[in-house]
Amino acid sequence: MKQLINFKLNGEEVEHYAPLNRTLLKMLREDFDLTGAKEGCGAGECGACTVIMDGVAVNSCLVLAAELDGREVTTIEGLSMDGKLDPLQVAFVNEAALQCGYCTPGMIMTAKVLLKNNPQPSEDEIKEGISGNLCRCTGYKKIIEAIQSAADKYQAENE
Amino acid sequence: MENFVYYKPQTLKECVSLLEEHPDAALLNGGTDLIIQMREGLRIPTDIIDIKNIPDLQGIKVGPDEIFIGGAVTMSQVYDHPELSKLFPYLCDAARSVGSIQIRNRATIAGNLVNASPLADTATPLLCLEAVIHTYGPNGTREIPLNEFFVFVRKTLLEPNEVVTGISFKPDALDKAVFTKLSRRNEVDLSTVCCSVGRKGGEYRIAFGSVAPTPLRLLDVEAYLKDKELTDDVRREAAEIARGTVSPISDVRASKEYRLDMVANILEDALAILQKEG
Ligand code: FES
Ligand code: FES
């Protein structure tokens, strides 16, 4: 069964017949070919599916497609503007904050909201902020460093 | 996930008529439990009634006689609320201890209570605050003291066609309180034992989660502590009474014996904090 929904996806208004028994994550990946958000657990445990919905980080595996009507969603694909990477993406590359990369899109989307609400987080605040995002490769150290370096970059840009 | 019909009612009335028309419908609020259950086939609702957009369920009202938390208010809206975090830090600590930030942005306080898990984190501070659950159903509104609301594991006094519209409590219900959560990992974990201990004048209110079929008040301990000075001996005796009042089980998170010890330790520590900070 499908239902017509109107929502904003990465800055663009879209009109879409969403299959009802589907999560936001599946819809992004299968209907829109936005495969950045990943399914790790499908149960709200790993954060690999994190996207920004109406300004807050959510697990897209725990949102129904039908709920999207009238809302706004940003995925990792919407972070880079005109082919230019977001400072967080640049920092993850420069600090080598990824190995297999499976957790990275979710990690970056969580960090994006974290830095919006708290532009200069302490190490502990970063750890707490990304505690809903699991990474099985990096050991987190470089991820934390990348988020710190992106924070400095945003700060410099705003000055 | 099986197919279902999706409804997004705009009023409570509309919502209740939908519930009456569709006996196998499920209410969708934050979805952090429901969607997992649907995915695992534990629940196969024919209809989904998404209540989180109903205007009557929105917002937190801080009045002189009553604090009211709407039925669709999320965990993060609670602890991000400037007045609530100043006036009820223990409630905010409990809300912040649930899941991850992504979960807290969706999960609601009402959902946490309605699910009636024995270890519902926000239940213990609200039990100490003597909170009241407000419902709306075919026969109008009801107010149910939270203390009576939980019946058994995942069972409450909520009728099938009723919706929780909010949770209220008195601004001056407690002078001070402490929330404690013990879990295997500091972030993103379920409680092994959770507890709130509050003081109002010479009276104490004590609630534990994960040590009985429902979150519960330890009235025997409260009676023992009334108007007593919190000396070391009194605290120890209170902890012993608490140990005899609860009925924890062994599960994947901890053994029964461990939980009993922790009930005693947490209570003694929380009383010490209340004693020290006046
Ligand atoms: S896939 Fe959504 S939290 Fe793991
Ligand atoms: S880089 Fe592999 S899971 Fe994080």
Tab-separated table of C-alpha atoms in Angstrom, chain A residues 1 3 20-23 26 39 41-45 47 50 53 56-59 61-64 66-67 69 71 110 128-129 131-134, chain B residues 1-8 28-33 35-36 38-40 48 50 52-53 96 99-106 185 187-188:
chain	number	residue	atom	x	y	z
A	1	MET	CA	0.000	0.000	0.000
A	3	GLN	CA	0.548	6.888	0.382
A	20	LEU	CA	3.584	2.313	3.890
A	21	ASN	CA	5.222	-0.670	5.493
A	22	ARG	CA	8.650	0.769	5.024
A	23	THR	CA	11.024	2.692	7.246
A	26	LYS	CA	14.578	1.757	3.411
A	39	GLU	CA	21.363	-0.378	8.236
A	41	CYS	CA	20.947	-3.231	13.439
A	42	GLY	CA	17.552	-1.944	12.321
A	43	ALA	CA	16.632	-1.537	15.959
A	44	GLY	CA	17.924	1.825	17.178
A	45	GLU	CA	21.142	0.469	18.653
A	47	GLY	CA	23.299	4.763	14.744
A	50	THR	CA	21.280	8.441	11.519
A	53	MET	CA	14.896	15.196	10.734
A	56	VAL	CA	17.442	16.725	15.264
A	57	ALA	CA	19.341	13.465	14.827
A	58	VAL	CA	17.129	10.392	14.523
A	59	ASN	CA	17.571	6.717	13.686
A	61	CYS	CA	15.375	2.739	10.877
A	62	LEU	CA	12.852	3.753	13.557
A	63	VAL	CA	10.852	6.236	11.485
A	64	LEU	CA	8.049	5.118	9.179
A	66	ALA	CA	4.493	7.674	6.123
A	67	GLU	CA	5.503	9.878	9.055
A	69	ASP	CA	4.704	14.081	5.360
A	71	ARG	CA	8.815	17.138	7.533
A	110	THR	CA	25.172	12.949	14.648
A	128	GLU	CA	28.443	11.314	25.133
A	129	GLY	CA	27.108	12.880	21.938
A	131	SER	CA	27.383	7.246	22.217
A	132	GLY	CA	24.490	6.136	20.007
A	133	ASN	CA	26.839	5.534	17.072
A	134	LEU	CA	28.861	2.355	17.123
B	1	MET	CA	7.006	-5.379	8.025
B	2	GLU	CA	3.397	-6.281	7.244
B	3	ASN	CA	1.091	-3.819	5.524
B	4	PHE	CA	-1.037	-1.427	7.510
B	5	VAL	CA	-3.153	1.649	6.986
B	6	TYR	CA	-1.673	4.860	8.332
B	7	TYR	CA	-3.742	7.555	10.030
B	8	LYS	CA	-2.634	10.907	11.359
B	28	LEU	CA	2.349	5.374	17.131
B	29	ASN	CA	4.030	8.037	19.232
B	30	GLY	CA	7.852	8.108	19.187
B	31	GLY	CA	7.915	4.663	17.592
B	32	THR	CA	11.128	3.553	19.280
B	33	ASP	CA	9.478	0.433	20.697
B	35	ILE	CA	8.601	-0.106	15.079
B	36	ILE	CA	11.050	-2.652	16.509
B	38	MET	CA	6.553	-4.622	14.181
B	39	ARG	CA	9.814	-5.413	12.481
B	40	GLU	CA	10.261	-8.511	14.594
B	48	ILE	CA	-1.228	2.709	12.635
B	50	ASP	CA	0.130	8.382	14.584
B	52	LYS	CA	2.367	12.716	17.801
B	53	ASN	CA	0.959	15.627	15.786
B	96	ARG	CA	18.756	11.734	29.684
B	99	GLY	CA	18.936	5.251	25.017
B	100	SER	CA	20.996	7.461	22.724
B	101	ILE	CA	20.416	11.044	21.617
B	102	GLN	CA	18.747	9.691	18.468
B	103	ILE	CA	16.343	7.643	20.587
B	104	ARG	CA	15.686	10.491	23.026
B	105	ASN	CA	14.739	12.786	20.151
B	106	ARG	CA	11.859	10.417	19.362
B	185	ARG	CA	27.610	0.537	30.251
B	187	GLU	CA	25.495	5.278	27.835
B	188	VAL	CA	22.811	3.631	25.737
